[in-house]
Amino acid sequence: TVSCFTPGPPPNCPTLVSPANAATGIAAGGTTLTWTAPGAGVVPTGYRVFLGTDNPPTNLVNGTNIGNVFSYTTPTLA
């Protein structure tokens, strides 16, 4: 028996609210990131956060599943 699976389209992207894109002087720790829900179409079922000084960013927060929310406060850095 052979089964095939055709994945659906990817979810739409949310829109960053704050801090503003390309903002400077933002604290690395204790800052709240906020975004809006994506518009019509396929809606994400949750979000993962990647944050770091490396590229791709992973050395501070590596794919933490934050669920289906629209904000995340970065951890305070020691």
mmCIF file of N, CA, C and O in Angstrom, residues 25-53:
data_model
loop_
_atom_site.group_PDB
_atom_site.id
_atom_site.type_symbol
_atom_site.label_atom_id
_atom_site.label_comp_id
_atom_site.label_asym_id
_atom_site.label_seq_id
_atom_site.Cartn_x
_atom_site.Cartn_y
_atom_site.Cartn_z
ATOM 1 N N GLY A 25 18.989 50.654 20.009
ATOM 2 C CA GLY A 25 18.945 50.986 21.423
ATOM 3 C C GLY A 25 17.934 50.179 22.213
ATOM 4 O O GLY A 25 17.530 50.573 23.298
ATOM 5 N N ILE A 26 17.526 49.044 21.695
ATOM 6 C CA ILE A 26 16.558 48.179 22.378
ATOM 7 C C ILE A 26 17.327 47.205 23.262
ATOM 8 O O ILE A 26 18.285 46.571 22.811
ATOM 9 N N ALA A 27 16.914 47.080 24.508
ATOM 10 C CA ALA A 27 17.579 46.150 25.421
ATOM 11 C C ALA A 27 17.430 44.726 24.915
ATOM 12 O O ALA A 27 16.367 44.341 24.424
ATOM 13 N N ALA A 28 18.492 43.944 25.034
ATOM 14 C CA ALA A 28 18.446 42.552 24.570
ATOM 15 C C ALA A 28 17.594 41.685 25.482
ATOM 16 O O ALA A 28 16.955 40.749 25.036
ATOM 17 N N GLY A 29 17.563 42.003 26.771
ATOM 18 C CA GLY A 29 16.783 41.215 27.715
ATOM 19 C C GLY A 29 15.675 42.046 28.335
ATOM 20 O O GLY A 29 15.818 43.242 28.551
ATOM 21 N N GLY A 30 14.540 41.419 28.591
ATOM 22 C CA GLY A 30 13.420 42.100 29.213
ATOM 23 C C GLY A 30 12.598 42.957 28.263
ATOM 24 O O GLY A 30 11.770 43.738 28.699
ATOM 25 N N THR A 31 12.807 42.799 26.967
ATOM 26 C CA THR A 31 12.040 43.544 25.977
ATOM 27 C C THR A 31 10.874 42.697 25.499
ATOM 28 O O THR A 31 11.029 41.509 25.251
ATOM 29 N N THR A 32 9.718 43.307 25.364
ATOM 30 C CA THR A 32 8.544 42.582 24.882
ATOM 31 C C THR A 32 8.401 42.779 23.384
ATOM 32 O O THR A 32 8.345 43.913 22.905
ATOM 33 N N LEU A 33 8.391 41.678 22.663
ATOM 34 C CA LEU A 33 8.142 41.684 21.227
ATOM 35 C C LEU A 33 6.649 41.471 21.034
ATOM 36 O O LEU A 33 6.058 40.616 21.682
ATOM 37 N N THR A 34 6.026 42.251 20.166
ATOM 38 C CA THR A 34 4.606 42.066 19.890
ATOM 39 C C THR A 34 4.365 42.079 18.394
ATOM 40 O O THR A 34 5.091 42.717 17.640
ATOM 41 N N TRP A 35 3.344 41.347 17.970
ATOM 42 C CA TRP A 35 2.997 41.262 16.564
ATOM 43 C C TRP A 35 1.494 41.068 16.440
ATOM 44 O O TRP A 35 0.820 40.727 17.396
ATOM 45 N N THR A 36 0.981 41.327 15.240
ATOM 46 C CA THR A 36 -0.441 41.139 14.991
ATOM 47 C C THR A 36 -0.674 39.768 14.372
ATOM 48 O O THR A 36 0.237 39.189 13.778
ATOM 49 N N ALA A 37 -1.901 39.306 14.494
ATOM 50 C CA ALA A 37 -2.270 38.051 13.847
ATOM 51 C C ALA A 37 -2.219 38.246 12.338
ATOM 52 O O ALA A 37 -2.472 39.339 11.841
ATOM 53 N N PRO A 38 -1.861 37.205 11.600
ATOM 54 C CA PRO A 38 -1.871 37.320 10.149
ATOM 55 C C PRO A 38 -3.288 37.538 9.635
ATOM 56 O O PRO A 38 -4.260 37.215 10.307
ATOM 57 N N GLY A 39 -3.377 38.099 8.449
ATOM 58 C CA GLY A 39 -4.685 38.361 7.842
ATOM 59 C C GLY A 39 -5.373 37.078 7.404
ATOM 60 O O GLY A 39 -5.073 35.993 7.882
ATOM 61 N N ALA A 40 -6.289 37.216 6.486
ATOM 62 C CA ALA A 40 -7.060 36.073 5.990
ATOM 63 C C ALA A 40 -6.148 35.020 5.378
ATOM 64 O O ALA A 40 -5.045 35.315 4.938
ATOM 65 N N GLY A 41 -6.610 33.810 5.364
ATOM 66 C CA GLY A 41 -5.841 32.705 4.801
ATOM 67 C C GLY A 41 -5.494 31.702 5.876
ATOM 68 O O GLY A 41 -6.177 31.591 6.881
ATOM 69 N N VAL A 42 -4.405 30.998 5.674
ATOM 70 C CA VAL A 42 -3.966 29.984 6.631
ATOM 71 C C VAL A 42 -3.349 30.692 7.840
ATOM 72 O O VAL A 42 -2.442 31.498 7.705
ATOM 73 N N VAL A 43 -3.857 30.426 9.021
ATOM 74 C CA VAL A 43 -3.393 31.062 10.251
ATOM 75 C C VAL A 43 -2.487 30.092 11.001
ATOM 76 O O VAL A 43 -2.802 28.909 11.120
ATOM 77 N N PRO A 44 -1.347 30.576 11.536
ATOM 78 C CA PRO A 44 -0.460 29.702 12.304
ATOM 79 C C PRO A 44 -1.164 29.144 13.542
ATOM 80 O O PRO A 44 -2.065 29.771 14.096
ATOM 81 N N THR A 45 -0.743 27.976 13.966
ATOM 82 C CA THR A 45 -1.288 27.386 15.186
ATOM 83 C C THR A 45 -0.410 27.685 16.388
ATOM 84 O O THR A 45 -0.729 27.303 17.502
ATOM 85 N N GLY A 46 0.703 28.358 16.177
ATOM 86 C CA GLY A 46 1.601 28.723 17.259
ATOM 87 C C GLY A 46 2.871 29.341 16.707
ATOM 88 O O GLY A 46 3.063 29.420 15.493
ATOM 89 N N TYR A 47 3.723 29.796 17.612
ATOM 90 C CA TYR A 47 4.957 30.472 17.222
ATOM 91 C C TYR A 47 6.133 29.911 18.005
ATOM 92 O O TYR A 47 5.981 29.463 19.141
ATOM 93 N N ARG A 48 7.312 29.962 17.392
ATOM 94 C CA ARG A 48 8.569 29.604 18.040
ATOM 95 C C ARG A 48 9.479 30.814 17.950
ATOM 96 O O ARG A 48 9.506 31.495 16.937
ATOM 97 N N VAL A 49 10.228 31.065 19.012
ATOM 98 C CA VAL A 49 11.114 32.232 19.063
ATOM 99 C C VAL A 49 12.568 31.790 18.984
ATOM 100 O O VAL A 49 12.981 30.859 19.679
ATOM 101 N N PHE A 50 13.307 32.461 18.127
ATOM 102 C CA PHE A 50 14.746 32.273 17.993
ATOM 103 C C PHE A 50 15.392 33.631 18.225
ATOM 104 O O PHE A 50 15.005 34.617 17.584
ATOM 105 N N LEU A 51 16.357 33.714 19.126
ATOM 106 C CA LEU A 51 17.000 34.978 19.468
ATOM 107 C C LEU A 51 18.458 34.715 19.746
ATOM 108 O O LEU A 51 18.807 33.763 20.442
ATOM 109 N N GLY A 52 19.320 35.541 19.201
ATOM 110 C CA GLY A 52 20.726 35.353 19.478
ATOM 111 C C GLY A 52 21.604 36.373 18.810
ATOM 112 O O GLY A 52 21.154 37.193 18.006
ATOM 113 N N THR A 53 22.871 36.292 19.151
ATOM 114 C CA THR A 53 23.878 37.160 18.544
ATOM 115 C C THR A 53 24.566 36.447 17.387
ATOM 116 O O THR A 53 25.408 37.035 16.729
#
